[in-house]
Amino acid sequence: MKDKPLRSAPTPSVRRMPRYLRCLHALRSDRVEWISCTFLAERLNVDPTLVRKDLALTGITGKPKVGYYLPDLIMAVERFIGWDNPEDAFLVGAGHLGTALLGFEGFARHGLNIVAGFDNDPTKVGTTVADKPILDAAKLPDLAQRMHIRIGIITVGARNAQAVADLMLSGGITAIWNFAPVPLDLPEDVILENEDLSGTLAVISRRLAASGI
Amino acid sequence: MKDKPLRSAPTPSVRRMPRYLRCLHALRSDRVEWISCTFLAERLNVDPTLVRKDLALTGITGKPKVGYYLPDLIMAVERFIGWDNPEDAFLVGAGHLGTALLGFEGFARHGLNIVAGFDNDPTKVGTTVADKPILDAAKLPDLAQRMHIRIGIITVGARNAQAVADLMLSGGITAIWNFAPVPLDLPEDVILENEDLSGTLAVISRRLAASGI
DNA sequence: TCTATATCGAGAATGTTTTCTTGATAATAA
DNA sequence: TTATTATCAAGAAAACATTCTCGATATAGA
């Protein structure tokens, strides 16, 4: 907690953090000062000890009978995730999905600042989406390098995803959030997260098939 | 495997199935007949024994030195997921995200057939998106009941998500795929999967924060 | 001040998922 | 025919994640 502030943590726990955070922000708006695991767990409909274990990962420590001091807790969670100082990102693929992400204001509260979109389509280049410029994809590597962009978001079709990923790599991008339904072939040291919709769909379908008929 | 063709399986395994399937379909286009776990694992960059265990869940059995017979394997996986016969679905929220999903042709190959979109906005109602009609949200319960729709997809903002979910429930929908960033309060027996973008984002941010600097 | 109680923290126990290991089998080639 | 090898199958082991249990502590109320 002191000398290893960012050591490995269970991925499921990390994934749960934003849910806690959302709830905590809502509570802050209500001027709540102290918050217990029990209460949080009840509100999110999960197990209290799970919440406690997760929060413990952030290094914060609470008081018996009272709980955690909300401002500290929020800061601890945000720091744990890495949302304490926002990070700029580029997005490639100004289709509907890309537009949806460019316009999603929630990202600002999630440490992510999409500064520009890119596309090949000449009719899109030069326009703006949600006040963000759509630029020619060919300019990405140079710009990414000069602006020290580390995060790239891929919202193009399956066919072009790998090419876009390569473009991003050549611009020095080190983390890729891939919405295209293809496995990308990247160097080991690149951080890659696939947003795999069909995976979720499979879970639903199977549950339906199993329970239903 | 015989008398329990649809018994519980590890969720992570289920999530991986579509990736296998995508690869298998690509191989079928290449007229491949037999496929080994080793090959599949290499192509997807995962552990061979993991692939074997996952495929074993579908109930199929392969031949040493040869592998699995591709057509049988594809059928087995599709059956396992529940994609062997397609399921109709309703989508509510014809914004950018909703439009993207309505237009995503991949769903057809994933056992999902979105038959209509719904929205409150009068300027949207009556139009079509990707050949699918956008209808008044108020008509959803009645239509869902008459068409025996079981899957509902929520792509509205956080503010309206719970109301939409309630609307779906009143129409007899039993499985909800929620893209809104709020926890929904639903009866136990409703199948709910949240597509939690901020969860993935948190994983990326943390890895960046941990590895970088 | 003293007691009762809600809550935290830490470690044990359970359950789940992944990886490892070994043995069996079928195709290929000598 | 026989040896070799690539591959599957199944069970054991390990890693990982979640849930349970219990003792400690701070607050509120008697």
Short mmCIF file of C-alpha atoms (C1' of nucleotides) in Angstrom, two decimals:
data_model
loop_
_atom_site.label_atom_id
_atom_site.label_comp_id
_atom_site.label_asym_id
_atom_site.label_seq_id
_atom_site.Cartn_x
_atom_site.Cartn_y
_atom_site.Cartn_z
CA MET A 1 0.00 0.00 0.00
CA LYS A 2 2.89 2.31 0.56
CA ASP A 3 5.69 0.97 -1.56
CA LYS A 4 3.55 -0.92 -4.02
CA PRO A 5 0.81 1.52 -4.87
CA LEU A 6 0.10 -0.02 -8.25
CA ARG A 7 0.81 -3.69 -7.91
CA SER A 8 -1.29 -6.28 -9.68
CA ALA A 9 -4.94 -6.57 -8.72
CA PRO A 10 -7.65 -9.02 -9.78
CA THR A 11 -9.06 -7.89 -13.11
CA PRO A 12 -12.66 -8.54 -11.99
CA SER A 13 -12.05 -6.17 -9.10
CA VAL A 14 -10.72 -3.47 -11.41
CA ARG A 15 -13.78 -3.88 -13.62
CA ARG A 16 -16.05 -3.35 -10.62
CA MET A 17 -14.38 -0.13 -9.54
CA PRO A 18 -16.25 2.18 -11.94
CA ARG A 19 -19.55 0.93 -10.56
CA TYR A 20 -18.48 1.83 -7.05
CA LEU A 21 -17.25 5.16 -8.29
CA ARG A 22 -20.52 5.99 -9.99
CA CYS A 23 -22.41 5.24 -6.82
CA LEU A 24 -19.94 7.23 -4.72
CA HIS A 25 -20.25 10.28 -6.94
CA ALA A 26 -24.01 10.10 -6.64
CA LEU A 27 -23.68 9.96 -2.87
CA ARG A 28 -21.34 12.93 -2.84
CA SER A 29 -23.98 14.95 -4.66
CA ASP A 30 -26.27 14.07 -1.78
CA ARG A 31 -23.74 15.57 0.64
CA VAL A 32 -23.00 12.24 2.28
CA GLU A 33 -19.73 12.27 4.24
CA TRP A 34 -19.26 8.73 5.48
CA ILE A 35 -20.12 5.56 3.66
CA SER A 36 -20.02 1.94 4.77
CA CYS A 37 -19.34 -1.16 2.67
CA THR A 38 -22.61 -2.59 3.82
CA PHE A 39 -24.56 0.33 2.46
CA LEU A 40 -22.66 0.40 -0.82
CA ALA A 41 -23.07 -3.34 -1.25
CA GLU A 42 -26.80 -3.15 -0.66
CA ARG A 43 -27.18 -0.36 -3.15
CA LEU A 44 -25.25 -2.24 -5.83
CA ASN A 45 -26.73 -5.58 -4.93
CA VAL A 46 -23.47 -7.42 -4.30
CA ASP A 47 -21.78 -9.03 -1.33
CA PRO A 48 -20.48 -6.62 1.37
CA THR A 49 -17.24 -8.48 1.91
CA LEU A 50 -16.54 -8.35 -1.80
CA VAL A 51 -16.90 -4.59 -1.71
CA ARG A 52 -14.61 -4.40 1.30
CA LYS A 53 -11.96 -6.54 -0.38
CA ASP A 54 -12.14 -4.44 -3.50
CA LEU A 55 -11.89 -1.15 -1.64
CA ALA A 56 -9.01 -2.51 0.39
CA LEU A 57 -7.09 -2.86 -2.89
CA THR A 58 -7.08 0.89 -3.25
CA GLY A 59 -5.15 1.19 -0.01
CA ILE A 60 -7.76 3.16 1.84
CA THR A 61 -8.71 2.27 5.39
CA GLY A 62 -12.06 2.84 7.04
CA LYS A 63 -13.30 3.32 10.56
CA PRO A 64 -15.41 0.71 12.32
CA LYS A 65 -18.97 1.76 12.97
CA VAL A 66 -18.60 4.66 10.53
CA GLY A 67 -17.16 3.51 7.25
CA TYR A 68 -14.99 5.38 4.81
CA TYR A 69 -14.64 9.12 4.47
CA LEU A 70 -16.27 9.72 1.10
CA PRO A 71 -13.88 12.30 -0.40
CA ASP A 72 -10.89 10.18 0.52
CA LEU A 73 -12.54 7.06 -0.80
CA ILE A 74 -13.34 8.63 -4.15
CA MET A 75 -9.80 9.87 -4.49
CA ALA A 76 -8.39 6.48 -3.56
CA VAL A 77 -10.52 4.63 -6.09
CA GLU A 78 -9.77 7.13 -8.84
CA ARG A 79 -6.10 6.95 -8.10
CA PHE A 80 -6.25 3.16 -8.10
CA ILE A 81 -7.83 3.06 -11.54
CA GLY A 82 -5.58 5.77 -12.85
CA TRP A 83 -8.31 8.30 -13.39
CA ASP A 84 -6.82 10.92 -11.13
CA ASN A 85 -5.29 12.74 -14.06
CA PRO A 86 -7.01 12.49 -17.43
CA GLU A 87 -5.38 10.94 -20.45
CA ASP A 88 -5.75 12.07 -24.06
CA ALA A 89 -6.83 9.58 -26.69
CA PHE A 90 -7.38 9.26 -30.43
CA LEU A 91 -10.31 7.46 -32.01
CA VAL A 92 -10.31 6.00 -35.51
CA GLY A 93 -13.54 5.25 -37.33
CA ALA A 94 -16.16 8.00 -37.35
CA GLY A 95 -19.12 5.73 -38.05
CA HIS A 96 -22.09 5.46 -35.76
CA LEU A 97 -20.23 3.68 -33.02
CA GLY A 98 -17.32 6.11 -33.21
CA THR A 99 -19.72 9.05 -33.15
CA ALA A 100 -21.46 7.60 -30.13
CA LEU A 101 -18.17 7.32 -28.26
CA LEU A 102 -16.98 10.77 -29.34
CA GLY A 103 -20.19 12.21 -27.96
CA PHE A 104 -20.25 10.28 -24.71
CA GLU A 105 -19.69 12.87 -22.04
CA GLY A 106 -19.20 10.30 -19.36
CA PHE A 107 -15.62 9.69 -20.48
CA ALA A 108 -14.57 13.05 -19.12
CA ARG A 109 -15.44 11.76 -15.67
CA HIS A 110 -13.54 8.56 -16.44
CA GLY A 111 -10.12 10.02 -16.99
CA LEU A 112 -10.44 9.82 -20.74
CA ASN A 113 -10.30 12.77 -23.08
CA ILE A 114 -10.82 11.90 -26.73
CA VAL A 115 -9.16 14.82 -28.45
CA ALA A 116 -9.78 13.90 -32.09
CA GLY A 117 -11.39 11.40 -34.43
CA PHE A 118 -9.89 10.02 -37.61
CA ASP A 119 -11.35 8.56 -40.76
CA ASN A 120 -10.57 7.77 -44.37
CA ASP A 121 -13.83 9.03 -45.77
CA PRO A 122 -13.20 12.45 -47.44
CA THR A 123 -16.77 13.53 -46.71
CA LYS A 124 -16.12 13.12 -43.00
CA VAL A 125 -12.63 14.58 -42.82
CA GLY A 126 -12.80 18.24 -41.91
CA THR A 127 -16.08 18.01 -40.05
CA THR A 128 -16.52 17.93 -36.31
CA VAL A 129 -18.36 15.51 -34.06
CA ALA A 130 -19.24 16.65 -30.57
CA ASP A 131 -16.83 19.55 -31.01
CA LYS A 132 -14.02 17.19 -31.90
CA PRO A 133 -12.33 17.42 -35.28
CA ILE A 134 -12.37 14.49 -37.68
CA LEU A 135 -8.96 14.29 -39.33
CA ASP A 136 -7.42 12.28 -42.12
CA ALA A 137 -6.27 8.93 -40.79
CA ALA A 138 -2.94 9.36 -42.59
CA LYS A 139 -2.06 12.16 -40.21
CA LEU A 140 -2.47 10.03 -37.11
CA PRO A 141 1.07 8.71 -36.59
CA ASP A 142 2.69 12.11 -36.76
CA LEU A 143 0.10 13.78 -34.56
CA ALA A 144 0.08 11.00 -32.02
CA GLN A 145 3.81 11.27 -31.67
CA ARG A 146 3.82 15.02 -31.25
CA MET A 147 0.97 15.00 -28.76
CA HIS A 148 2.29 11.99 -26.86
CA ILE A 149 -0.98 10.12 -27.22
CA ARG A 150 -0.92 6.76 -25.51
CA ILE A 151 -4.49 5.47 -25.99
CA GLY A 152 -6.05 4.58 -29.33
CA ILE A 153 -9.67 3.55 -29.84
CA ILE A 154 -10.59 1.47 -32.89
CA THR A 155 -14.17 1.72 -34.14
CA VAL A 156 -13.66 0.77 -37.77
CA GLY A 157 -14.96 -2.40 -39.41
CA ALA A 158 -13.28 -5.76 -39.03
CA ARG A 159 -11.59 -5.43 -42.40
CA ASN A 160 -9.54 -2.35 -41.53
CA ALA A 161 -8.90 -2.90 -37.84
CA GLN A 162 -5.44 -4.42 -38.15
CA ALA A 163 -4.25 -1.66 -40.50
CA VAL A 164 -5.50 0.97 -38.07
CA ALA A 165 -3.78 -0.78 -35.20
CA ASP A 166 -0.49 -0.76 -37.12
CA LEU A 167 -0.97 2.93 -37.83
CA MET A 168 -1.46 3.56 -34.14
CA LEU A 169 1.63 1.60 -33.20
CA SER A 170 3.72 3.60 -35.65
CA GLY A 171 2.50 6.70 -33.87
CA GLY A 172 3.78 5.42 -30.57
CA ILE A 173 0.42 4.49 -29.09
CA THR A 174 0.81 1.89 -26.36
CA ALA A 175 -2.75 1.01 -25.41
CA ILE A 176 -5.51 -0.02 -27.80
CA TRP A 177 -9.21 -0.29 -27.09
CA ASN A 178 -10.57 -2.39 -29.90
CA PHE A 179 -14.28 -2.43 -30.79
CA ALA A 180 -13.78 -4.31 -34.05
CA PRO A 181 -14.69 -7.99 -33.94
CA VAL A 182 -11.30 -9.32 -34.97
CA PRO A 183 -8.30 -10.50 -33.02
CA LEU A 184 -5.47 -8.02 -33.47
CA ASP A 185 -1.91 -9.12 -33.89
CA LEU A 186 0.19 -6.82 -31.72
CA PRO A 187 3.52 -6.85 -29.91
CA GLU A 188 3.45 -8.27 -26.40
CA ASP A 189 4.07 -4.98 -24.65
CA VAL A 190 1.07 -3.21 -26.15
CA ILE A 191 -1.93 -3.02 -23.84
CA LEU A 192 -4.93 -4.41 -25.68
CA GLU A 193 -8.52 -4.65 -24.55
CA ASN A 194 -11.19 -5.96 -26.85
CA GLU A 195 -14.73 -4.80 -26.33
CA ASP A 196 -16.26 -8.06 -27.36
CA LEU A 197 -19.99 -7.63 -27.85
CA SER A 198 -20.49 -11.12 -29.21
CA GLY A 199 -19.04 -12.52 -26.01
CA THR A 200 -21.76 -10.87 -23.95
CA LEU A 201 -24.34 -11.87 -26.52
CA ALA A 202 -23.19 -15.46 -26.23
CA VAL A 203 -23.72 -15.40 -22.49
CA ILE A 204 -27.26 -14.11 -22.95
CA SER A 205 -28.10 -16.57 -25.72
CA ARG A 206 -26.84 -19.50 -23.75
CA ARG A 207 -28.75 -18.54 -20.63
CA LEU A 208 -31.89 -18.15 -22.69
CA ALA A 209 -31.37 -21.47 -24.41
CA ALA A 210 -30.60 -23.17 -21.12
CA SER A 211 -33.45 -21.72 -19.09
CA GLY A 212 -36.05 -21.30 -21.72
CA ILE A 213 -37.54 -23.38 -24.53
CA MET B 1 -22.88 -34.34 -22.03
CA LYS B 2 -25.68 -36.64 -22.99
CA ASP B 3 -28.44 -35.93 -20.53
CA LYS B 4 -27.24 -32.47 -19.63
CA PRO B 5 -26.66 -30.81 -22.96
CA LEU B 6 -27.11 -27.34 -21.54
CA ARG B 7 -25.82 -27.56 -18.02
CA SER B 8 -23.81 -24.78 -16.48
CA ALA B 9 -20.50 -23.85 -18.04
CA PRO B 10 -17.81 -21.38 -16.97
CA THR B 11 -18.85 -17.93 -18.10
CA PRO B 12 -15.33 -17.08 -19.31
CA SER B 13 -15.54 -20.13 -21.55
CA VAL B 14 -18.87 -19.03 -22.99
CA ARG B 15 -17.42 -15.60 -23.68
CA ARG B 16 -14.58 -17.14 -25.65
CA MET B 17 -16.81 -19.21 -27.89
CA PRO B 18 -17.62 -16.46 -30.40
CA ARG B 19 -13.92 -15.92 -30.99
CA TYR B 20 -13.49 -19.57 -31.83
CA LEU B 21 -16.53 -19.44 -34.03
CA ARG B 22 -15.28 -16.44 -35.98
CA CYS B 23 -12.02 -18.19 -36.64
CA LEU B 24 -13.79 -21.40 -37.61
CA HIS B 25 -16.03 -19.62 -40.08
CA ALA B 26 -12.99 -18.02 -41.68
CA LEU B 27 -11.37 -21.43 -41.98
CA ARG B 28 -14.47 -22.89 -43.57
CA SER B 29 -14.30 -20.24 -46.24
CA ASP B 30 -10.81 -21.53 -46.94
CA ARG B 31 -12.26 -25.01 -47.46
CA VAL B 32 -10.47 -26.44 -44.45
CA GLU B 33 -12.03 -29.74 -43.32
CA TRP B 34 -10.16 -30.71 -40.18
CA ILE B 35 -8.90 -28.40 -37.47
CA SER B 36 -6.77 -29.06 -34.41
CA CYS B 37 -6.86 -27.27 -31.08
CA THR B 38 -3.18 -26.51 -31.41
CA PHE B 39 -3.71 -24.67 -34.66
CA LEU B 40 -6.73 -22.77 -33.38
CA ALA B 41 -4.91 -21.83 -30.19
CA GLU B 42 -1.91 -20.53 -32.11
CA ARG B 43 -4.09 -18.46 -34.36
CA LEU B 44 -5.96 -16.93 -31.45
CA ASN B 45 -2.88 -16.65 -29.30
CA VAL B 46 -4.17 -18.61 -26.33
CA ASP B 47 -3.28 -21.84 -24.60
CA PRO B 48 -4.08 -25.05 -26.52
CA THR B 49 -5.39 -26.91 -23.50
CA LEU B 50 -7.73 -24.06 -22.77
CA VAL B 51 -9.16 -24.32 -26.26
CA ARG B 52 -9.52 -28.07 -25.87
CA LYS B 53 -11.33 -27.73 -22.55
CA ASP B 54 -13.64 -25.12 -23.99
CA LEU B 55 -14.48 -27.17 -27.06
CA ALA B 56 -15.04 -30.21 -24.88
CA LEU B 57 -17.84 -28.28 -23.20
CA THR B 58 -19.79 -28.33 -26.43
CA GLY B 59 -19.84 -32.10 -26.33
CA ILE B 60 -17.90 -32.64 -29.51
CA THR B 61 -15.07 -35.14 -29.70
CA GLY B 62 -12.06 -35.00 -31.99
CA LYS B 63 -9.67 -37.50 -33.52
CA PRO B 64 -6.04 -37.68 -32.49
CA LYS B 65 -3.57 -36.62 -35.12
CA VAL B 66 -6.35 -35.00 -37.12
CA GLY B 67 -8.43 -32.75 -34.95
CA TYR B 68 -12.10 -31.89 -35.19
CA TYR B 69 -14.26 -32.13 -38.28
CA LEU B 70 -14.94 -28.48 -39.02
CA PRO B 71 -18.64 -28.59 -39.99
CA ASP B 72 -19.45 -30.66 -36.92
CA LEU B 73 -17.39 -28.40 -34.71
CA ILE B 74 -19.10 -25.25 -35.95
CA MET B 75 -22.49 -26.81 -35.39
CA ALA B 76 -21.54 -27.97 -31.91
CA VAL B 77 -20.29 -24.55 -30.85
CA GLU B 78 -23.30 -22.77 -32.30
CA ARG B 79 -25.61 -25.18 -30.57
CA PHE B 80 -23.73 -24.75 -27.33
CA ILE B 81 -24.11 -20.99 -27.41
CA GLY B 82 -27.68 -21.19 -28.56
CA TRP B 83 -27.08 -19.64 -31.94
CA ASP B 84 -28.38 -22.57 -33.92
CA ASN B 85 -31.75 -20.93 -34.36
CA PRO B 86 -31.91 -17.15 -34.42
CA GLU B 87 -33.82 -15.13 -31.85
CA ASP B 88 -35.75 -11.93 -32.45
CA ALA B 89 -35.00 -8.86 -30.36
CA PHE B 90 -36.16 -5.30 -29.76
CA LEU B 91 -33.84 -2.35 -29.29
CA VAL B 92 -34.78 0.84 -27.47
CA GLY B 93 -32.84 4.06 -28.03
CA ALA B 94 -32.19 5.05 -31.62
CA GLY B 95 -29.23 7.30 -30.90
CA HIS B 96 -25.82 6.77 -32.37
CA LEU B 97 -25.12 3.65 -30.37
CA GLY B 98 -28.52 2.18 -31.14
CA THR B 99 -28.10 2.99 -34.81
CA ALA B 100 -24.71 1.33 -34.83
CA LEU B 101 -26.17 -1.84 -33.35
CA LEU B 102 -29.19 -1.80 -35.66
CA GLY B 103 -26.83 -1.61 -38.61
CA PHE B 104 -24.37 -4.21 -37.45
CA GLU B 105 -24.78 -7.09 -39.87
CA GLY B 106 -22.68 -9.40 -37.78
CA PHE B 107 -25.60 -10.09 -35.44
CA ALA B 108 -27.32 -12.12 -38.13
CA ARG B 109 -24.46 -14.58 -37.90
CA HIS B 110 -24.75 -14.47 -34.11
CA GLY B 111 -28.22 -15.80 -33.75
CA LEU B 112 -29.65 -12.35 -33.13
CA ASN B 113 -32.23 -10.67 -35.29
CA ILE B 114 -33.13 -7.15 -34.21
CA VAL B 115 -36.55 -6.72 -35.74
CA ALA B 116 -37.32 -3.16 -34.67
CA GLY B 117 -36.01 -0.11 -32.88
CA PHE B 118 -37.98 2.10 -30.49
CA ASP B 119 -37.63 5.68 -29.39
CA ASN B 120 -39.52 8.53 -27.78
CA ASP B 121 -38.32 11.21 -30.17
CA PRO B 122 -41.18 12.02 -32.62
CA THR B 123 -38.68 12.97 -35.32
CA LYS B 124 -37.26 9.47 -35.24
CA VAL B 125 -40.49 7.51 -34.93
CA GLY B 126 -41.66 6.44 -38.35
CA THR B 127 -38.24 6.41 -39.94
CA THR B 128 -36.15 3.33 -40.64
CA VAL B 129 -32.59 2.51 -39.71
CA ALA B 130 -30.85 -0.24 -41.66
CA ASP B 131 -34.25 -1.28 -43.03
CA LYS B 132 -35.63 -1.63 -39.54
CA PRO B 133 -38.57 0.50 -38.44
CA ILE B 134 -38.26 2.90 -35.53
CA LEU B 135 -41.47 2.74 -33.54
CA ASP B 136 -42.97 4.61 -30.63
CA ALA B 137 -41.66 3.24 -27.39
CA ALA B 138 -45.17 3.18 -25.97
CA LYS B 139 -46.06 0.40 -28.37
CA LEU B 140 -43.31 -1.89 -27.17
CA PRO B 141 -45.09 -3.93 -24.48
CA ASP B 142 -47.99 -4.86 -26.69
CA LEU B 143 -45.83 -5.72 -29.69
CA ALA B 144 -43.33 -7.66 -27.63
CA GLN B 145 -46.09 -9.77 -26.21
CA ARG B 146 -47.68 -10.48 -29.56
CA MET B 147 -44.36 -11.32 -31.24
CA HIS B 148 -43.06 -13.32 -28.28
CA ILE B 149 -39.89 -11.25 -28.09
CA ARG B 150 -37.54 -12.45 -25.36
CA ILE B 151 -34.49 -10.19 -25.80
CA GLY B 152 -34.44 -6.45 -25.21
CA ILE B 153 -31.47 -4.16 -25.90
CA ILE B 154 -31.22 -0.86 -24.03
CA THR B 155 -29.23 1.92 -25.70
CA VAL B 156 -30.84 4.93 -24.08
CA GLY B 157 -29.15 7.30 -21.67
CA ALA B 158 -28.64 6.50 -18.02
CA ARG B 159 -31.62 8.60 -17.01
CA ASN B 160 -34.21 6.55 -18.89
CA ALA B 161 -32.73 3.09 -18.69
CA GLN B 162 -34.74 1.86 -15.72
CA ALA B 163 -38.02 3.05 -17.23
CA VAL B 164 -37.21 1.28 -20.49
CA ALA B 165 -36.34 -1.88 -18.61
CA ASP B 166 -39.70 -1.78 -16.81
CA LEU B 167 -41.42 -1.29 -20.15
CA MET B 168 -39.65 -4.35 -21.50
CA LEU B 169 -40.60 -6.44 -18.51
CA SER B 170 -44.22 -5.50 -18.91
CA GLY B 171 -43.97 -6.78 -22.47
CA GLY B 172 -42.79 -10.16 -21.26
CA ILE B 173 -39.14 -9.75 -22.21
CA THR B 174 -36.94 -12.06 -20.17
CA ALA B 175 -33.42 -11.10 -21.18
CA ILE B 176 -31.97 -7.60 -21.17
CA TRP B 177 -28.75 -6.42 -22.73
CA ASN B 178 -28.02 -3.10 -21.09
CA PHE B 179 -25.66 -0.55 -22.61
CA ALA B 180 -26.63 2.25 -20.25
CA PRO B 181 -24.16 2.97 -17.47
CA VAL B 182 -26.56 2.38 -14.59
CA PRO B 183 -27.35 -0.63 -12.46
CA LEU B 184 -30.85 -1.86 -13.27
CA ASP B 185 -33.20 -3.10 -10.61
CA LEU B 186 -34.85 -6.22 -11.99
CA PRO B 187 -36.49 -9.40 -10.72
CA GLU B 188 -34.15 -12.30 -10.05
CA ASP B 189 -35.35 -14.43 -12.92
CA VAL B 190 -34.64 -11.86 -15.62
CA ILE B 191 -31.41 -12.47 -17.51
CA LEU B 192 -29.35 -9.29 -17.37
CA GLU B 193 -26.02 -8.53 -18.98
CA ASN B 194 -24.47 -5.10 -18.70
CA GLU B 195 -22.13 -3.96 -21.40
CA ASP B 196 -19.92 -1.97 -19.12
CA LEU B 197 -17.56 0.18 -21.15
CA SER B 198 -16.13 1.94 -18.14
CA GLY B 199 -15.08 -1.41 -16.73
CA THR B 200 -12.90 -2.08 -19.73
CA LEU B 201 -11.65 1.47 -19.68
CA ALA B 202 -10.66 1.04 -16.06
CA VAL B 203 -8.58 -2.01 -16.93
CA ILE B 204 -6.76 -0.06 -19.64
CA SER B 205 -6.21 2.99 -17.47
CA ARG B 206 -4.85 0.96 -14.64
CA ARG B 207 -2.46 -0.96 -16.84
CA LEU B 208 -1.23 2.28 -18.32
CA ALA B 209 -0.82 3.87 -14.94
CA ALA B 210 0.92 0.78 -13.60
CA SER B 211 3.27 0.17 -16.50
CA GLY B 212 3.92 3.72 -17.52
CA ILE B 213 5.55 6.76 -15.93
"C1'" DT C 1 -18.12 5.65 32.54
"C1'" DC C 2 -19.75 1.44 30.63
"C1'" DT C 3 -22.26 -1.45 27.39
"C1'" DA C 4 -24.16 -2.61 23.02
"C1'" DT C 5 -23.70 -2.52 18.20
"C1'" DA C 6 -22.32 -1.56 13.55
"C1'" DT C 7 -18.52 -1.88 11.01
"C1'" DC C 8 -13.82 -2.84 9.53
"C1'" DG C 9 -9.64 -5.97 8.69
"C1'" DA C 10 -7.44 -10.15 8.08
"C1'" DG C 11 -7.11 -14.78 7.43
"C1'" DA C 12 -9.43 -19.28 6.51
"C1'" DA C 13 -12.40 -21.85 3.60
"C1'" DT C 14 -14.77 -22.57 -0.46
"C1'" DG C 15 -15.53 -22.50 -5.23
"C1'" DT C 16 -14.14 -21.60 -9.84
"C1'" DT C 17 -11.00 -21.34 -13.76
"C1'" DT C 18 -6.74 -22.28 -15.84
"C1'" DT C 19 -2.62 -24.89 -16.48
"C1'" DC C 20 0.02 -29.07 -16.17
"C1'" DT C 21 0.73 -34.04 -16.74
"C1'" DT C 22 0.08 -38.42 -18.34
"C1'" DG C 23 -1.79 -41.92 -21.19
"C1'" DA C 24 -4.36 -43.31 -25.33
"C1'" DT C 25 -5.25 -43.17 -30.25
"C1'" DA C 26 -4.99 -42.73 -35.09
"C1'" DA C 27 -2.50 -41.37 -39.17
"C1'" DT C 28 1.92 -41.43 -41.54
"C1'" DA C 29 6.12 -43.30 -43.05
"C1'" DA C 30 9.77 -46.81 -42.90
"C1'" DT D 1 3.78 -54.55 -40.18
"C1'" DT D 2 5.85 -51.58 -36.90
"C1'" DA D 3 7.73 -47.25 -35.12
"C1'" DT D 4 6.95 -42.48 -34.83
"C1'" DT D 5 4.47 -38.48 -34.00
"C1'" DA D 6 0.72 -35.23 -33.61
"C1'" DT D 7 -3.14 -34.86 -31.28
"C1'" DC D 8 -7.02 -35.67 -28.09
"C1'" DA D 9 -9.01 -36.91 -23.29
"C1'" DA D 10 -9.16 -36.90 -18.61
"C1'" DG D 11 -7.71 -36.12 -14.18
"C1'" DA D 12 -4.44 -33.64 -10.95
"C1'" DA D 13 -2.50 -29.46 -9.53
"C1'" DA D 14 -2.15 -24.66 -9.26
"C1'" DA D 15 -3.76 -20.10 -9.50
"C1'" DC D 16 -7.28 -17.14 -8.86
"C1'" DA D 17 -11.57 -15.13 -7.02
"C1'" DT D 18 -15.22 -15.10 -3.77
"C1'" DT D 19 -17.43 -15.97 0.52
"C1'" DC D 20 -17.25 -16.97 5.36
"C1'" DT D 21 -15.68 -16.25 10.13
"C1'" DC D 22 -13.93 -14.02 13.87
"C1'" DG D 23 -11.62 -10.63 16.58
"C1'" DA D 24 -10.86 -5.58 17.03
"C1'" DT D 25 -12.46 -0.89 17.29
"C1'" DA D 26 -14.96 3.32 17.32
"C1'" DT D 27 -19.37 5.46 18.15
"C1'" DA D 28 -23.86 6.00 20.37
"C1'" DG D 29 -26.66 5.54 24.09
"C1'" DA D 30 -27.54 4.07 28.98
#
